[in-house]
């Protein structure tokens, strides 16, 4: 058609043909006038094309003093394959990238200021997000400074926090453990208000004491929530703290340590001791953020938050009875009566104590008797070999087993030391070339499994899992653990092996995993409510009872039970004594905790748990041993 004397013709194939030819010229290096050097790789292109697609390169080319010469642009922090993908897009308007490359393409597009590509990559990541990768995606979006992508990922985490919390990358996040004690008839506020107070408390704690965030995570922090809605440091209960007001009428901060000198001067200049707005430089707002939380039980909360720019897990446990010791172990209210007023029994009515105080012992129920074997003196790191057995209320010595080198475990119904396979049971058949400390030992399908442990320095946890067949006298390497751990609890239940808690580099774990010998795989199960190492474990009514342990700061009294059918942990009544590295055995429908270390001394006492009453007692009438 020729309207008004003009010839108009549209060649629909011309554009596609032209861009294809231009891309072919680029790949062959013909007529190229710019060279991109990306981590040792050279990519040729035409500056006019790149300037149209990348504002970043446009700025560079526009400032070039020699516009007619060949330009060299160097990138040392981009992926060459990702840049090649962007070049193809610049010439063909087609973005093709394997899913493994999307993050790298996003990063390169951010550098080149190609906003449309960033958006497309972000939408692709969101479409592939699930509970397993949500944390890694969030870390990526945070490193890219993409607030839009972060907001959408945080919305997903808010809706799926429990599923996300079961994944390995969540379990590896830094963890802040808080125990909040409540006055009578006072309950914690709703999740949002609760964690805004907690985050403010962390901010002030770091500012007042001048310590890094890591120092708050080294031990359980005890706080106190008063009837007038003030969040206080638990040190106030012991009369060891000074109180300072805050701008927020509902928060009062208490510090145990004297403030830094310049802060002290500022506080001294105010007669009221309050912190006036603007008196100090506050942390950047974007570095502190509440993301999501879940109320796990009536008194237990789980939260994901950004603290001082670090993605962290906050585990919070509320307790009644502010008269209790701030260093007490997290537990539910139903066990508070035992903590506040331990039962006083006549000596003859108590469960008979052992002849020796023991920690790290092995225990077993055999022919209606409890057997305790070996123990460890951690101060001298010496292990002993005496064995005791209980008949009714009496406690007698029996022949000692051969000397062990580490804390004891149980093989079937017989106590053994995890290192005894090297020096006693298996002698020359042990495959380990170096000392391995604090391993887990368990019998499963007539084989001995040695799991985890640490290096000789006791610092680096191991993922190793090896099985010994006593018939063939051969070792077999099994699939490794998902998480490095030593001083974990281990047991067999319904043809599976469970490894629970423990520590990695002395950072206590609340994670647990299950081994399936049929397909040689480890699977993470729901995490415990309380991170612990050196816990005892027993099997009763098809469930796992995890007893005591150490949380990195205190020996624990709290007890949890795991239901495999529901993949769920539930807190039980607490023991009358804190016990780490105690022996645990089940006899006549009672769970017994024997010996251990209470944080001050090694114990020769024992106590029994009555599942029907959800109570622990040291009284002999509480069990069938009476």
PDB file of C-alpha atoms in Angstrom, residues 355-486:
ATOM      1  CA  UNK A 355      29.081 -46.214  95.576  1.00  0.00           C
ATOM      2  CA  UNK A 356      30.831 -43.834  93.178  1.00  0.00           C
ATOM      3  CA  UNK A 357      29.834 -40.471  91.763  1.00  0.00           C
ATOM      4  CA  UNK A 358      29.813 -40.984  88.002  1.00  0.00           C
ATOM      5  CA  UNK A 359      29.497 -38.894  84.845  1.00  0.00           C
ATOM      6  CA  UNK A 360      29.655 -40.222  81.318  1.00  0.00           C
ATOM      7  CA  UNK A 361      28.674 -43.683  82.504  1.00  0.00           C
ATOM      8  CA  UNK A 362      26.971 -46.442  80.561  1.00  0.00           C
ATOM      9  CA  UNK A 363      23.677 -47.802  81.892  1.00  0.00           C
ATOM     10  CA  UNK A 364      21.452 -50.714  80.941  1.00  0.00           C
ATOM     11  CA  UNK A 365      18.482 -52.690  82.216  1.00  0.00           C
ATOM     12  CA  UNK A 366      19.237 -56.418  82.364  1.00  0.00           C
ATOM     13  CA  UNK A 367      17.203 -59.206  84.000  1.00  0.00           C
ATOM     14  CA  UNK A 368      15.229 -56.777  86.150  1.00  0.00           C
ATOM     15  CA  UNK A 369      18.343 -54.925  87.294  1.00  0.00           C
ATOM     16  CA  UNK A 370      19.990 -51.602  86.482  1.00  0.00           C
ATOM     17  CA  UNK A 371      23.669 -51.766  85.558  1.00  0.00           C
ATOM     18  CA  UNK A 372      26.040 -48.788  85.647  1.00  0.00           C
ATOM     19  CA  UNK A 373      29.434 -49.198  84.007  1.00  0.00           C
ATOM     20  CA  UNK A 374      32.446 -46.918  83.977  1.00  0.00           C
ATOM     21  CA  UNK A 375      32.599 -43.196  84.501  1.00  0.00           C
ATOM     22  CA  UNK A 376      34.690 -40.236  83.524  1.00  0.00           C
ATOM     23  CA  UNK A 377      36.455 -37.665  85.686  1.00  0.00           C
ATOM     24  CA  UNK A 378      36.393 -34.740  83.290  1.00  0.00           C
ATOM     25  CA  UNK A 379      38.737 -32.642  85.375  1.00  0.00           C
ATOM     26  CA  UNK A 380      41.555 -35.124  84.820  1.00  0.00           C
ATOM     27  CA  UNK A 381      39.989 -36.678  81.682  1.00  0.00           C
ATOM     28  CA  UNK A 382      40.434 -40.124  83.207  1.00  0.00           C
ATOM     29  CA  UNK A 383      37.953 -42.950  82.773  1.00  0.00           C
ATOM     30  CA  UNK A 384      37.289 -45.681  85.306  1.00  0.00           C
ATOM     31  CA  UNK A 385      35.930 -49.162  84.988  1.00  0.00           C
ATOM     32  CA  UNK A 386      33.899 -50.074  88.070  1.00  0.00           C
ATOM     33  CA  UNK A 387      30.471 -51.599  87.527  1.00  0.00           C
ATOM     34  CA  UNK A 388      27.494 -51.436  89.892  1.00  0.00           C
ATOM     35  CA  UNK A 389      24.107 -53.108  89.787  1.00  0.00           C
ATOM     36  CA  UNK A 390      20.890 -52.471  91.732  1.00  0.00           C
ATOM     37  CA  UNK A 391      18.856 -55.275  93.288  1.00  0.00           C
ATOM     38  CA  UNK A 392      15.718 -53.768  94.791  1.00  0.00           C
ATOM     39  CA  UNK A 393      17.025 -50.909  96.974  1.00  0.00           C
ATOM     40  CA  UNK A 394      20.544 -52.219  97.414  1.00  0.00           C
ATOM     41  CA  UNK A 395      23.566 -51.258  95.392  1.00  0.00           C
ATOM     42  CA  UNK A 396      26.500 -53.654  95.056  1.00  0.00           C
ATOM     43  CA  UNK A 397      29.771 -53.736  93.176  1.00  0.00           C
ATOM     44  CA  UNK A 398      30.388 -56.373  90.503  1.00  0.00           C
ATOM     45  CA  UNK A 399      33.466 -57.270  88.521  1.00  0.00           C
ATOM     46  CA  UNK A 400      34.898 -54.299  86.607  1.00  0.00           C
ATOM     47  CA  UNK A 401      35.034 -54.217  82.852  1.00  0.00           C
ATOM     48  CA  UNK A 402      38.316 -53.506  81.137  1.00  0.00           C
ATOM     49  CA  UNK A 403      39.581 -49.963  81.202  1.00  0.00           C
ATOM     50  CA  UNK A 404      38.013 -47.536  78.727  1.00  0.00           C
ATOM     51  CA  UNK A 405      39.209 -44.253  77.320  1.00  0.00           C
ATOM     52  CA  UNK A 406      36.075 -42.148  76.986  1.00  0.00           C
ATOM     53  CA  UNK A 407      32.458 -41.758  78.045  1.00  0.00           C
ATOM     54  CA  UNK A 408      30.385 -44.925  78.011  1.00  0.00           C
ATOM     55  CA  UNK A 409      27.607 -46.045  75.710  1.00  0.00           C
ATOM     56  CA  UNK A 410      25.491 -49.172  75.517  1.00  0.00           C
ATOM     57  CA  UNK A 411      25.806 -51.997  72.960  1.00  0.00           C
ATOM     58  CA  UNK A 412      22.583 -53.949  73.077  1.00  0.00           C
ATOM     59  CA  UNK A 413      22.036 -54.569  76.790  1.00  0.00           C
ATOM     60  CA  UNK A 414      25.700 -54.391  77.718  1.00  0.00           C
ATOM     61  CA  UNK A 415      27.490 -51.169  78.647  1.00  0.00           C
ATOM     62  CA  UNK A 416      30.580 -50.395  76.590  1.00  0.00           C
ATOM     63  CA  UNK A 417      32.823 -47.410  76.021  1.00  0.00           C
ATOM     64  CA  UNK A 418      32.757 -45.790  72.570  1.00  0.00           C
ATOM     65  CA  UNK A 419      36.528 -46.214  72.373  1.00  0.00           C
ATOM     66  CA  UNK A 420      36.519 -49.750  73.748  1.00  0.00           C
ATOM     67  CA  UNK A 421      36.062 -51.169  70.225  1.00  0.00           C
ATOM     68  CA  UNK A 422      39.675 -50.082  69.671  1.00  0.00           C
ATOM     69  CA  UNK A 423      41.098 -51.451  72.906  1.00  0.00           C
ATOM     70  CA  UNK A 424      38.762 -54.150  74.110  1.00  0.00           C
ATOM     71  CA  UNK A 425      35.895 -55.578  72.068  1.00  0.00           C
ATOM     72  CA  UNK A 426      37.382 -55.259  68.611  1.00  0.00           C
ATOM     73  CA  UNK A 427      41.101 -55.013  69.333  1.00  0.00           C
ATOM     74  CA  UNK A 428      42.999 -55.077  66.036  1.00  0.00           C
ATOM     75  CA  UNK A 429      39.850 -54.660  63.949  1.00  0.00           C
ATOM     76  CA  UNK A 430      39.409 -50.965  64.709  1.00  0.00           C
ATOM     77  CA  UNK A 431      39.848 -48.853  61.532  1.00  0.00           C
ATOM     78  CA  UNK A 432      40.582 -45.503  63.149  1.00  0.00           C
ATOM     79  CA  UNK A 433      44.076 -44.154  62.583  1.00  0.00           C
ATOM     80  CA  UNK A 434      43.722 -41.307  65.069  1.00  0.00           C
ATOM     81  CA  UNK A 435      41.981 -40.805  68.385  1.00  0.00           C
ATOM     82  CA  UNK A 436      38.307 -39.950  68.062  1.00  0.00           C
ATOM     83  CA  UNK A 437      36.630 -38.434  71.098  1.00  0.00           C
ATOM     84  CA  UNK A 438      33.030 -38.254  72.276  1.00  0.00           C
ATOM     85  CA  UNK A 439      31.559 -40.542  69.618  1.00  0.00           C
ATOM     86  CA  UNK A 440      28.068 -42.058  69.629  1.00  0.00           C
ATOM     87  CA  UNK A 441      27.806 -45.842  69.930  1.00  0.00           C
ATOM     88  CA  UNK A 442      24.719 -47.896  69.120  1.00  0.00           C
ATOM     89  CA  UNK A 443      23.740 -51.429  68.168  1.00  0.00           C
ATOM     90  CA  UNK A 444      21.442 -51.872  65.170  1.00  0.00           C
ATOM     91  CA  UNK A 445      20.607 -55.087  63.328  1.00  0.00           C
ATOM     92  CA  UNK A 446      23.335 -56.992  65.199  1.00  0.00           C
ATOM     93  CA  UNK A 447      26.020 -54.494  64.199  1.00  0.00           C
ATOM     94  CA  UNK A 448      27.913 -51.910  66.212  1.00  0.00           C
ATOM     95  CA  UNK A 449      27.665 -48.355  64.858  1.00  0.00           C
ATOM     96  CA  UNK A 450      30.176 -45.656  65.773  1.00  0.00           C
ATOM     97  CA  UNK A 451      28.849 -42.227  64.807  1.00  0.00           C
ATOM     98  CA  UNK A 452      30.187 -38.662  64.859  1.00  0.00           C
ATOM     99  CA  UNK A 453      32.694 -37.612  67.494  1.00  0.00           C
ATOM    100  CA  UNK A 454      35.377 -34.963  67.438  1.00  0.00           C
ATOM    101  CA  UNK A 455      39.029 -34.571  66.669  1.00  0.00           C
ATOM    102  CA  UNK A 456      41.633 -35.121  69.445  1.00  0.00           C
ATOM    103  CA  UNK A 457      41.377 -31.449  70.415  1.00  0.00           C
ATOM    104  CA  UNK A 458      37.652 -31.820  71.007  1.00  0.00           C
ATOM    105  CA  UNK A 459      36.856 -28.874  68.750  1.00  0.00           C
ATOM    106  CA  UNK A 460      35.943 -30.074  65.252  1.00  0.00           C
ATOM    107  CA  UNK A 461      32.918 -32.321  65.042  1.00  0.00           C
ATOM    108  CA  UNK A 462      32.792 -35.268  62.650  1.00  0.00           C
ATOM    109  CA  UNK A 463      30.129 -36.614  60.294  1.00  0.00           C
ATOM    110  CA  UNK A 464      31.604 -40.121  60.195  1.00  0.00           C
ATOM    111  CA  UNK A 465      29.473 -43.230  60.543  1.00  0.00           C
ATOM    112  CA  UNK A 466      31.012 -46.724  60.591  1.00  0.00           C
ATOM    113  CA  UNK A 467      29.468 -50.136  61.260  1.00  0.00           C
ATOM    114  CA  UNK A 468      31.247 -53.173  62.721  1.00  0.00           C
ATOM    115  CA  UNK A 469      30.012 -56.697  62.088  1.00  0.00           C
ATOM    116  CA  UNK A 470      31.141 -58.897  65.033  1.00  0.00           C
ATOM    117  CA  UNK A 471      30.625 -62.042  62.927  1.00  0.00           C
ATOM    118  CA  UNK A 472      32.807 -61.104  59.960  1.00  0.00           C
ATOM    119  CA  UNK A 473      34.926 -58.744  62.113  1.00  0.00           C
ATOM    120  CA  UNK A 474      34.809 -56.156  59.330  1.00  0.00           C
ATOM    121  CA  UNK A 475      34.090 -52.437  59.303  1.00  0.00           C
ATOM    122  CA  UNK A 476      31.851 -50.750  56.748  1.00  0.00           C
ATOM    123  CA  UNK A 477      31.692 -47.017  56.088  1.00  0.00           C
ATOM    124  CA  UNK A 478      28.122 -45.706  56.075  1.00  0.00           C
ATOM    125  CA  UNK A 479      26.559 -42.499  54.783  1.00  0.00           C
ATOM    126  CA  UNK A 480      27.788 -39.474  56.769  1.00  0.00           C
ATOM    127  CA  UNK A 481      25.642 -37.438  59.136  1.00  0.00           C
ATOM    128  CA  UNK A 482      23.970 -34.304  57.818  1.00  0.00           C
ATOM    129  CA  UNK A 483      25.491 -32.237  60.632  1.00  0.00           C
ATOM    130  CA  UNK A 484      28.846 -32.584  62.387  1.00  0.00           C
ATOM    131  CA  UNK A 485      28.311 -33.487  66.036  1.00  0.00           C
ATOM    132  CA  UNK A 486      29.988 -34.880  69.111  1.00  0.00           C
TER     133      UNK A 486
END
